[in-house]
PDB file of C-alpha atoms in Angstrom:
ATOM      1  CA  GLN A   1     -18.848  -3.499   3.392  1.00 95.00           C
ATOM      2  CA  ILE A   2     -15.283  -2.099   3.499  1.00 96.00           C
ATOM      3  CA  THR A   3     -14.466   1.045   2.629  1.00 97.00           C
ATOM      4  CA  LEU A   4     -10.484   2.909   2.314  1.00 98.00           C
ATOM      5  CA  LYS A   5     -10.119   6.416   1.523  1.00 98.00           C
ATOM      6  CA  GLU A   6      -6.573   8.049   1.964  1.00 98.00           C
ATOM      7  CA  SER A   7      -5.688  11.509   2.685  1.00 98.00           C
ATOM      8  CA  GLY A   8      -2.605  14.045   3.676  1.00 97.00           C
ATOM      9  CA  PRO A   9      -1.530  16.913   1.321  1.00 98.00           C
ATOM     10  CA  THR A  10      -2.011  16.638  -2.231  1.00 97.00           C
ATOM     11  CA  LEU A  11       1.632  18.360  -2.985  1.00 98.00           C
ATOM     12  CA  VAL A  12       5.297  18.651  -1.342  1.00 98.00           C
ATOM     13  CA  LYS A  13       8.582  20.280  -1.750  1.00 98.00           C
ATOM     14  CA  PRO A  14      11.791  18.435  -2.922  1.00 97.00           C
ATOM     15  CA  THR A  15      13.433  16.976   0.212  1.00 97.00           C
ATOM     16  CA  GLN A  16      10.582  17.096   2.233  1.00 98.00           C
ATOM     17  CA  THR A  17       8.236  13.828   3.954  1.00 98.00           C
ATOM     18  CA  LEU A  18       5.284  12.903   3.152  1.00 98.00           C
ATOM     19  CA  THR A  19       3.003  11.612   5.174  1.00 98.00           C
ATOM     20  CA  LEU A  20      -0.636   9.961   4.131  1.00 98.00           C
ATOM     21  CA  THR A  21      -3.261   8.441   6.381  1.00 98.00           C
ATOM     22  CA  CYS A  22      -6.378   5.812   6.044  1.00 98.00           C
ATOM     23  CA  THR A  23      -9.182   5.321   6.825  1.00 98.00           C
ATOM     24  CA  PHE A  24     -10.641   2.383   6.750  1.00 98.00           C
ATOM     25  CA  SER A  25     -14.155   0.900   7.737  1.00 97.00           C
ATOM     26  CA  GLY A  26     -15.721  -2.571   7.726  1.00 97.00           C
ATOM     27  CA  PHE A  27     -12.833  -4.608   8.751  1.00 96.00           C
ATOM     28  CA  SER A  28     -10.459  -4.573  11.758  1.00 95.00           C
ATOM     29  CA  LEU A  29      -6.795  -5.011  12.060  1.00 95.00           C
ATOM     30  CA  SER A  30      -6.683  -6.733  15.296  1.00 94.00           C
ATOM     31  CA  THR A  31      -8.130  -9.640  12.858  1.00 92.00           C
ATOM     32  CA  SER A  32      -5.836 -12.483  12.472  1.00 91.00           C
ATOM     33  CA  GLY A  33      -4.510 -12.190   8.589  1.00 90.00           C
ATOM     34  CA  VAL A  34      -6.106  -8.894   8.058  1.00 94.00           C
ATOM     35  CA  GLY A  35      -3.350  -6.556   5.844  1.00 95.00           C
ATOM     36  CA  VAL A  36      -3.542  -2.721   4.571  1.00 97.00           C
ATOM     37  CA  GLY A  37      -1.001  -2.075   1.812  1.00 97.00           C
ATOM     38  CA  TRP A  38       0.291   1.027  -0.501  1.00 98.00           C
ATOM     39  CA  ILE A  39       0.566   1.582  -3.977  1.00 98.00           C
ATOM     40  CA  ARG A  40       1.349   4.420  -5.829  1.00 98.00           C
ATOM     41  CA  GLN A  41       0.414   4.971  -9.615  1.00 97.00           C
ATOM     42  CA  PRO A  42       2.891   7.756 -11.519  1.00 97.00           C
ATOM     43  CA  PRO A  43       0.379   9.509 -13.828  1.00 96.00           C
ATOM     44  CA  GLY A  44      -0.121   7.468 -17.380  1.00 93.00           C
ATOM     45  CA  LYS A  45       1.992   5.001 -15.927  1.00 95.00           C
ATOM     46  CA  ALA A  46       1.743   1.017 -14.697  1.00 94.00           C
ATOM     47  CA  LEU A  47       1.515   0.332 -10.631  1.00 96.00           C
ATOM     48  CA  GLU A  48       3.958  -0.508  -8.244  1.00 97.00           C
ATOM     49  CA  TRP A  49       3.815  -1.800  -4.972  1.00 96.00           C
ATOM     50  CA  LEU A  50       4.945   0.146  -1.608  1.00 97.00           C
ATOM     51  CA  ALA A  51       4.481  -1.665   1.625  1.00 96.00           C
ATOM     52  CA  LEU A  52       2.643  -3.824   3.719  1.00 96.00           C
ATOM     53  CA  ILE A  53       1.255  -3.686   7.467  1.00 96.00           C
ATOM     54  CA  TYR A  54      -1.148  -7.413   8.423  1.00 95.00           C
ATOM     55  CA  TRP A  55      -2.346  -7.314  11.900  1.00 95.00           C
ATOM     56  CA  ASN A  56       0.390  -9.188  13.684  1.00 94.00           C
ATOM     57  CA  ASP A  57       2.559  -5.638  12.945  1.00 95.00           C
ATOM     58  CA  ASP A  58       4.253  -7.650  10.378  1.00 94.00           C
ATOM     59  CA  LYS A  59       5.488  -4.755   8.582  1.00 95.00           C
ATOM     60  CA  ARG A  60       6.901  -5.445   4.250  1.00 94.00           C
ATOM     61  CA  TYR A  61       8.571  -3.256   2.327  1.00 96.00           C
ATOM     62  CA  SER A  62       9.537  -2.178  -1.575  1.00 95.00           C
ATOM     63  CA  PRO A  63      13.376  -3.255  -1.426  1.00 94.00           C
ATOM     64  CA  SER A  64      14.369  -0.563  -4.169  1.00 94.00           C
ATOM     65  CA  LEU A  65      11.913   1.954  -1.616  1.00 97.00           C
ATOM     66  CA  LYS A  66      12.360   0.251   2.003  1.00 96.00           C
ATOM     67  CA  SER A  67      15.584   3.080   3.230  1.00 97.00           C
ATOM     68  CA  ARG A  68      12.601   6.031   2.927  1.00 98.00           C
ATOM     69  CA  LEU A  69       9.272   4.126   4.105  1.00 98.00           C
ATOM     70  CA  THR A  70       8.171   3.376   7.055  1.00 98.00           C
ATOM     71  CA  ILE A  71       4.418   2.058   7.826  1.00 98.00           C
ATOM     72  CA  THR A  72       2.537   2.171  10.381  1.00 98.00           C
ATOM     73  CA  LYS A  73      -1.147   1.224  12.284  1.00 97.00           C
ATOM     74  CA  ASP A  74      -3.825   2.267  14.836  1.00 97.00           C
ATOM     75  CA  THR A  75      -6.008  -0.719  15.722  1.00 96.00           C
ATOM     76  CA  SER A  76      -7.972   1.980  17.754  1.00 95.00           C
ATOM     77  CA  LYS A  77      -8.514   4.719  14.850  1.00 97.00           C
ATOM     78  CA  ASN A  78      -9.175   2.080  12.465  1.00 97.00           C
ATOM     79  CA  GLN A  79      -5.780   3.880  10.179  1.00 98.00           C
ATOM     80  CA  VAL A  80      -2.873   3.073   8.399  1.00 98.00           C
ATOM     81  CA  VAL A  81      -0.188   5.654   7.915  1.00 98.00           C
ATOM     82  CA  LEU A  82       2.514   5.373   5.227  1.00 98.00           C
ATOM     83  CA  THR A  83       5.613   7.839   6.037  1.00 98.00           C
ATOM     84  CA  MET A  84       7.999   8.753   3.227  1.00 98.00           C
ATOM     85  CA  THR A  85      11.045  10.881   3.233  1.00 98.00           C
ATOM     86  CA  ASN A  86      12.521  12.525   0.815  1.00 98.00           C
ATOM     87  CA  MET A  87      10.598  12.934  -1.889  1.00 98.00           C
ATOM     88  CA  ASP A  88      11.365  14.172  -5.450  1.00 98.00           C
ATOM     89  CA  PRO A  89       9.203  14.832  -8.647  1.00 98.00           C
ATOM     90  CA  VAL A  90       9.655  11.971  -9.538  1.00 98.00           C
ATOM     91  CA  ASP A  91       7.182  10.944  -6.463  1.00 98.00           C
ATOM     92  CA  THR A  92       4.417  12.725  -7.616  1.00 98.00           C
ATOM     93  CA  ALA A  93       2.038   9.761  -8.034  1.00 98.00           C
ATOM     94  CA  THR A  94      -1.682   8.565  -6.936  1.00 98.00           C
ATOM     95  CA  TYR A  95      -1.001   7.259  -3.617  1.00 98.00           C
ATOM     96  CA  TYR A  96      -3.697   3.948  -3.245  1.00 98.00           C
ATOM     97  CA  CYS A  97      -4.616   1.900   0.663  1.00 98.00           C
ATOM     98  CA  ALA A  98      -5.983  -1.151  -0.196  1.00 98.00           C
ATOM     99  CA  HIS A  99      -7.163  -4.749   2.271  1.00 97.00           C
ATOM    100  CA  ARG A 100      -6.145  -8.231   2.342  1.00 95.00           C
ATOM    101  CA  LEU A 101      -7.785 -10.918   3.535  1.00 89.00           C
ATOM    102  CA  GLY A 102      -4.751 -12.582   4.760  1.00 84.00           C
ATOM    103  CA  TYR A 103      -1.388 -14.085   5.798  1.00 80.00           C
ATOM    104  CA  CYS A 104       0.131 -15.982   3.116  1.00 80.00           C
ATOM    105  CA  THR A 105       0.309 -19.338   4.831  1.00 77.00           C
ATOM    106  CA  GLY A 106      -0.431 -22.873   3.488  1.00 75.00           C
ATOM    107  CA  GLY A 107       0.653 -22.117   0.524  1.00 75.00           C
ATOM    108  CA  VAL A 108      -2.320 -19.917  -0.181  1.00 81.00           C
ATOM    109  CA  CYS A 109      -2.518 -16.650  -0.947  1.00 88.00           C
ATOM    110  CA  PHE A 110      -4.308 -13.268  -1.158  1.00 91.00           C
ATOM    111  CA  PRO A 111      -4.494 -10.470  -3.530  1.00 94.00           C
ATOM    112  CA  PHE A 112      -5.553  -6.648  -3.040  1.00 96.00           C
ATOM    113  CA  ASP A 113      -9.240  -7.135  -2.554  1.00 96.00           C
ATOM    114  CA  TYR A 114     -10.919  -3.728  -1.872  1.00 97.00           C
ATOM    115  CA  TRP A 115      -9.265  -0.499  -2.781  1.00 98.00           C
ATOM    116  CA  GLY A 116      -9.231   3.237  -1.433  1.00 98.00           C
ATOM    117  CA  GLN A 117     -10.159   5.647  -3.990  1.00 97.00           C
ATOM    118  CA  GLY A 118      -6.500   7.149  -4.531  1.00 98.00           C
ATOM    119  CA  THR A 119      -5.355   9.876  -3.423  1.00 98.00           C
ATOM    120  CA  LEU A 120      -2.675  12.455  -5.777  1.00 98.00           C
ATOM    121  CA  VAL A 121       0.690  13.912  -4.031  1.00 98.00           C
ATOM    122  CA  THR A 122       2.398  16.224  -6.831  1.00 98.00           C
ATOM    123  CA  VAL A 123       5.779  16.236  -5.561  1.00 98.00           C
ATOM    124  CA  SER A 124       6.730  21.178  -6.851  1.00 97.00           C
ATOM    125  CA  SER A 125       9.119  23.281  -4.919  1.00 96.00           C
TER     126      SER A 125
ATOM    127  CA  GLU B   1      12.048  -9.476  -8.975  1.00 88.00           C
ATOM    128  CA  ILE B   2       9.883 -11.242 -10.824  1.00 93.00           C
ATOM    129  CA  VAL B   3       9.323  -8.436 -14.078  1.00 96.00           C
ATOM    130  CA  LEU B   4       5.971  -8.974 -15.964  1.00 97.00           C
ATOM    131  CA  THR B   5       5.083  -8.609 -19.179  1.00 98.00           C
ATOM    132  CA  GLN B   6       1.738  -7.292 -20.522  1.00 98.00           C
ATOM    133  CA  SER B   7       0.558  -8.123 -24.388  1.00 96.00           C
ATOM    134  CA  PRO B   8      -0.296  -6.270 -26.120  1.00 97.00           C
ATOM    135  CA  GLY B   9       0.378  -2.624 -24.849  1.00 97.00           C
ATOM    136  CA  THR B  10      -2.817  -2.096 -27.299  1.00 98.00           C
ATOM    137  CA  LEU B  11      -6.268  -3.773 -28.521  1.00 97.00           C
ATOM    138  CA  SER B  12      -8.541  -2.263 -30.379  1.00 97.00           C
ATOM    139  CA  LEU B  13     -11.391  -4.653 -30.456  1.00 97.00           C
ATOM    140  CA  SER B  14     -15.057  -3.766 -31.076  1.00 97.00           C
ATOM    141  CA  PRO B  15     -18.243  -4.577 -28.237  1.00 97.00           C
ATOM    142  CA  GLY B  16     -19.033  -8.344 -28.842  1.00 97.00           C
ATOM    143  CA  GLU B  17     -15.764  -9.417 -29.946  1.00 97.00           C
ATOM    144  CA  ARG B  18     -13.366 -11.234 -27.225  1.00 98.00           C
ATOM    145  CA  ALA B  19     -10.117  -9.701 -25.863  1.00 98.00           C
ATOM    146  CA  THR B  20      -7.399 -11.723 -25.305  1.00 98.00           C
ATOM    147  CA  LEU B  21      -4.285 -10.416 -22.620  1.00 98.00           C
ATOM    148  CA  SER B  22      -1.233 -12.268 -21.755  1.00 98.00           C
ATOM    149  CA  CYS B  23       0.866 -11.486 -18.833  1.00 98.00           C
ATOM    150  CA  ARG B  24       4.257 -12.936 -19.341  1.00 97.00           C
ATOM    151  CA  ALA B  25       6.244 -13.657 -16.115  1.00 96.00           C
ATOM    152  CA  SER B  26      10.682 -13.628 -16.000  1.00 96.00           C
ATOM    153  CA  GLN B  27      10.161 -16.933 -13.354  1.00 94.00           C
ATOM    154  CA  SER B  28       7.567 -19.088 -12.092  1.00 93.00           C
ATOM    155  CA  VAL B  29       5.430 -17.318 -10.062  1.00 91.00           C
ATOM    156  CA  SER B  30       4.540 -19.329  -7.022  1.00 80.00           C
ATOM    157  CA  SER B  31       1.979 -21.487  -7.421  1.00 73.00           C
ATOM    158  CA  SER B  32      -0.247 -19.215  -8.632  1.00 82.00           C
ATOM    159  CA  TYR B  33      -0.411 -16.198  -7.228  1.00 94.00           C
ATOM    160  CA  LEU B  34      -1.340 -14.140 -10.066  1.00 96.00           C
ATOM    161  CA  ALA B  35      -4.073 -11.452 -10.086  1.00 97.00           C
ATOM    162  CA  TRP B  36      -5.976  -9.356 -12.706  1.00 98.00           C
ATOM    163  CA  TYR B  37      -7.443  -5.272 -12.781  1.00 98.00           C
ATOM    164  CA  GLN B  38      -9.443  -3.530 -14.475  1.00 98.00           C
ATOM    165  CA  GLN B  39      -9.136  -0.051 -14.097  1.00 97.00           C
ATOM    166  CA  LYS B  40     -10.788   2.885 -15.272  1.00 96.00           C
ATOM    167  CA  PRO B  41      -9.392   6.383 -15.628  1.00 94.00           C
ATOM    168  CA  GLY B  42     -10.841   8.551 -12.912  1.00 93.00           C
ATOM    169  CA  GLN B  43     -10.904   4.797 -10.678  1.00 95.00           C
ATOM    170  CA  ALA B  44      -9.055   2.719  -8.045  1.00 96.00           C
ATOM    171  CA  PRO B  45      -7.674  -0.235  -9.673  1.00 96.00           C
ATOM    172  CA  ARG B  46     -11.013  -3.409  -9.023  1.00 97.00           C
ATOM    173  CA  LEU B  47      -9.655  -6.824  -8.853  1.00 97.00           C
ATOM    174  CA  LEU B  48     -11.555  -9.340 -11.207  1.00 98.00           C
ATOM    175  CA  ILE B  49      -9.481 -12.516 -10.791  1.00 97.00           C
ATOM    176  CA  TYR B  50      -7.623 -14.496  -8.316  1.00 95.00           C
ATOM    177  CA  GLY B  51      -4.943 -17.163  -7.830  1.00 93.00           C
ATOM    178  CA  ALA B  52      -4.349 -16.852 -12.062  1.00 95.00           C
ATOM    179  CA  SER B  53      -8.780 -18.218 -12.303  1.00 95.00           C
ATOM    180  CA  SER B  54     -11.122 -17.479 -10.011  1.00 95.00           C
ATOM    181  CA  ARG B  55     -13.761 -15.027 -10.596  1.00 97.00           C
ATOM    182  CA  ALA B  56     -13.425 -11.989  -7.557  1.00 96.00           C
ATOM    183  CA  THR B  57     -16.673 -11.939  -6.104  1.00 95.00           C
ATOM    184  CA  GLY B  58     -18.774 -10.364  -8.245  1.00 96.00           C
ATOM    185  CA  ILE B  59     -17.265 -10.640 -11.316  1.00 97.00           C
ATOM    186  CA  PRO B  60     -19.013 -11.121 -13.936  1.00 97.00           C
ATOM    187  CA  ASP B  61     -18.361 -14.700 -15.886  1.00 96.00           C
ATOM    188  CA  ARG B  62     -17.097 -12.861 -19.016  1.00 98.00           C
ATOM    189  CA  PHE B  63     -14.462 -12.424 -17.429  1.00 98.00           C
ATOM    190  CA  SER B  64     -11.813 -15.118 -16.987  1.00 97.00           C
ATOM    191  CA  GLY B  65      -7.861 -16.642 -16.398  1.00 97.00           C
ATOM    192  CA  SER B  66      -5.549 -19.085 -17.079  1.00 95.00           C
ATOM    193  CA  GLY B  67      -2.046 -19.827 -17.308  1.00 95.00           C
ATOM    194  CA  SER B  68       0.257 -20.760 -14.304  1.00 94.00           C
ATOM    195  CA  GLY B  69       4.417 -20.711 -14.538  1.00 94.00           C
ATOM    196  CA  THR B  70       5.430 -17.775 -16.308  1.00 96.00           C
ATOM    197  CA  ASP B  71       2.284 -17.854 -18.811  1.00 96.00           C
ATOM    198  CA  PHE B  72      -1.442 -16.293 -17.929  1.00 97.00           C
ATOM    199  CA  THR B  73      -3.935 -15.432 -19.550  1.00 97.00           C
ATOM    200  CA  LEU B  74      -7.253 -13.079 -19.252  1.00 98.00           C
ATOM    201  CA  THR B  75      -9.868 -13.772 -21.824  1.00 98.00           C
ATOM    202  CA  ILE B  76     -12.882 -11.510 -21.896  1.00 98.00           C
ATOM    203  CA  SER B  77     -15.244 -13.040 -24.505  1.00 97.00           C
ATOM    204  CA  ARG B  78     -18.163 -10.502 -25.390  1.00 97.00           C
ATOM    205  CA  LEU B  79     -16.818  -6.976 -24.617  1.00 97.00           C
ATOM    206  CA  GLU B  80     -19.519  -4.661 -23.198  1.00 97.00           C
ATOM    207  CA  PRO B  81     -18.688  -1.205 -23.401  1.00 96.00           C
ATOM    208  CA  GLU B  82     -18.184  -1.413 -19.313  1.00 97.00           C
ATOM    209  CA  ASP B  83     -15.316  -3.690 -20.408  1.00 98.00           C
ATOM    210  CA  PHE B  84     -13.444  -1.014 -22.283  1.00 97.00           C
ATOM    211  CA  ALA B  85     -10.419   0.350 -19.637  1.00 97.00           C
ATOM    212  CA  VAL B  86      -6.801  -1.111 -18.350  1.00 98.00           C
ATOM    213  CA  TYR B  87      -6.391  -4.263 -17.163  1.00 98.00           C
ATOM    214  CA  TYR B  88      -3.197  -5.262 -14.735  1.00 98.00           C
ATOM    215  CA  CYS B  89      -1.330  -8.453 -13.725  1.00 98.00           C
ATOM    216  CA  GLN B  90       0.205  -8.588 -10.214  1.00 97.00           C
ATOM    217  CA  GLN B  91       2.162 -11.540  -8.865  1.00 95.00           C
ATOM    218  CA  TYR B  92       1.233 -11.705  -5.030  1.00 94.00           C
ATOM    219  CA  GLY B  93       3.136 -14.074  -3.699  1.00 85.00           C
ATOM    220  CA  SER B  94       6.637 -13.192  -3.050  1.00 82.00           C
ATOM    221  CA  SER B  95       6.085  -9.379  -1.201  1.00 81.00           C
ATOM    222  CA  PRO B  96       7.234  -8.210  -0.642  1.00 81.00           C
ATOM    223  CA  ARG B  97       8.764  -7.833  -4.073  1.00 87.00           C
ATOM    224  CA  GLU B  98       5.629  -7.611  -5.612  1.00 92.00           C
ATOM    225  CA  THR B  99       5.262  -6.382  -8.738  1.00 95.00           C
ATOM    226  CA  PHE B 100       2.573  -5.301 -11.531  1.00 97.00           C
ATOM    227  CA  GLY B 101       2.693  -5.326 -14.922  1.00 97.00           C
ATOM    228  CA  GLN B 102       2.685  -1.990 -17.324  1.00 97.00           C
ATOM    229  CA  GLY B 103      -0.264  -2.805 -18.146  1.00 97.00           C
ATOM    230  CA  THR B 104      -3.063  -3.579 -21.623  1.00 98.00           C
ATOM    231  CA  LYS B 105      -5.543  -0.454 -22.538  1.00 98.00           C
ATOM    232  CA  VAL B 106      -8.465  -2.781 -24.021  1.00 98.00           C
ATOM    233  CA  GLU B 107     -10.049   0.583 -26.772  1.00 97.00           C
ATOM    234  CA  ILE B 108     -12.720   0.576 -28.646  1.00 94.00           C
ATOM    235  CA  LYS B 109     -11.887  -0.387 -32.030  1.00 93.00           C
TER     236      LYS B 109
END
């Protein structure tokens, strides 16, 4: 049974750096092909893809946010960490982490099939 | 970046009716790497359909997906009370430029 859970601060001040942790179970990030991604959703708005890390430490970032994002993994702890610098009120959102079964290769790609419950982060002074 | 436009924004239907949701891409989606998710208030998105037409594990067969290229459709054959929610499409074949549509809300008429 795959589960994921996000954790981190609920309130950050503008210009601060946000650090979120995704703790998961039911799979290993040392298994070939597996990935964990981050997606966010401002209140009442649509989903936005942020970043993704694969088992082999291949990292992908949204081009529009690349300069502000860093994604890392700790395989021994079953955790993935996302940092976002220079937070602004427009970054207020629920942040989700999600599991991806495999690499996009050989004409086969995979969606996010399991999601965490999300964590609401508010950016305000 | 591929822009996904969903229509209609809101669909007002009664239980038992058929729902047809559209997702149009600004350019062709490679190999139909198009997914549909359902989201209820206060919950995470739930994967319904991947590869444009394959149902995810445990998804009832009243949900079906179709389409290719730039035009995709999610059909709910007979709405159950638990189906009233917001539905998002996503193209996932162009990482890191994966994108989501803006969503279609299916509400009770």
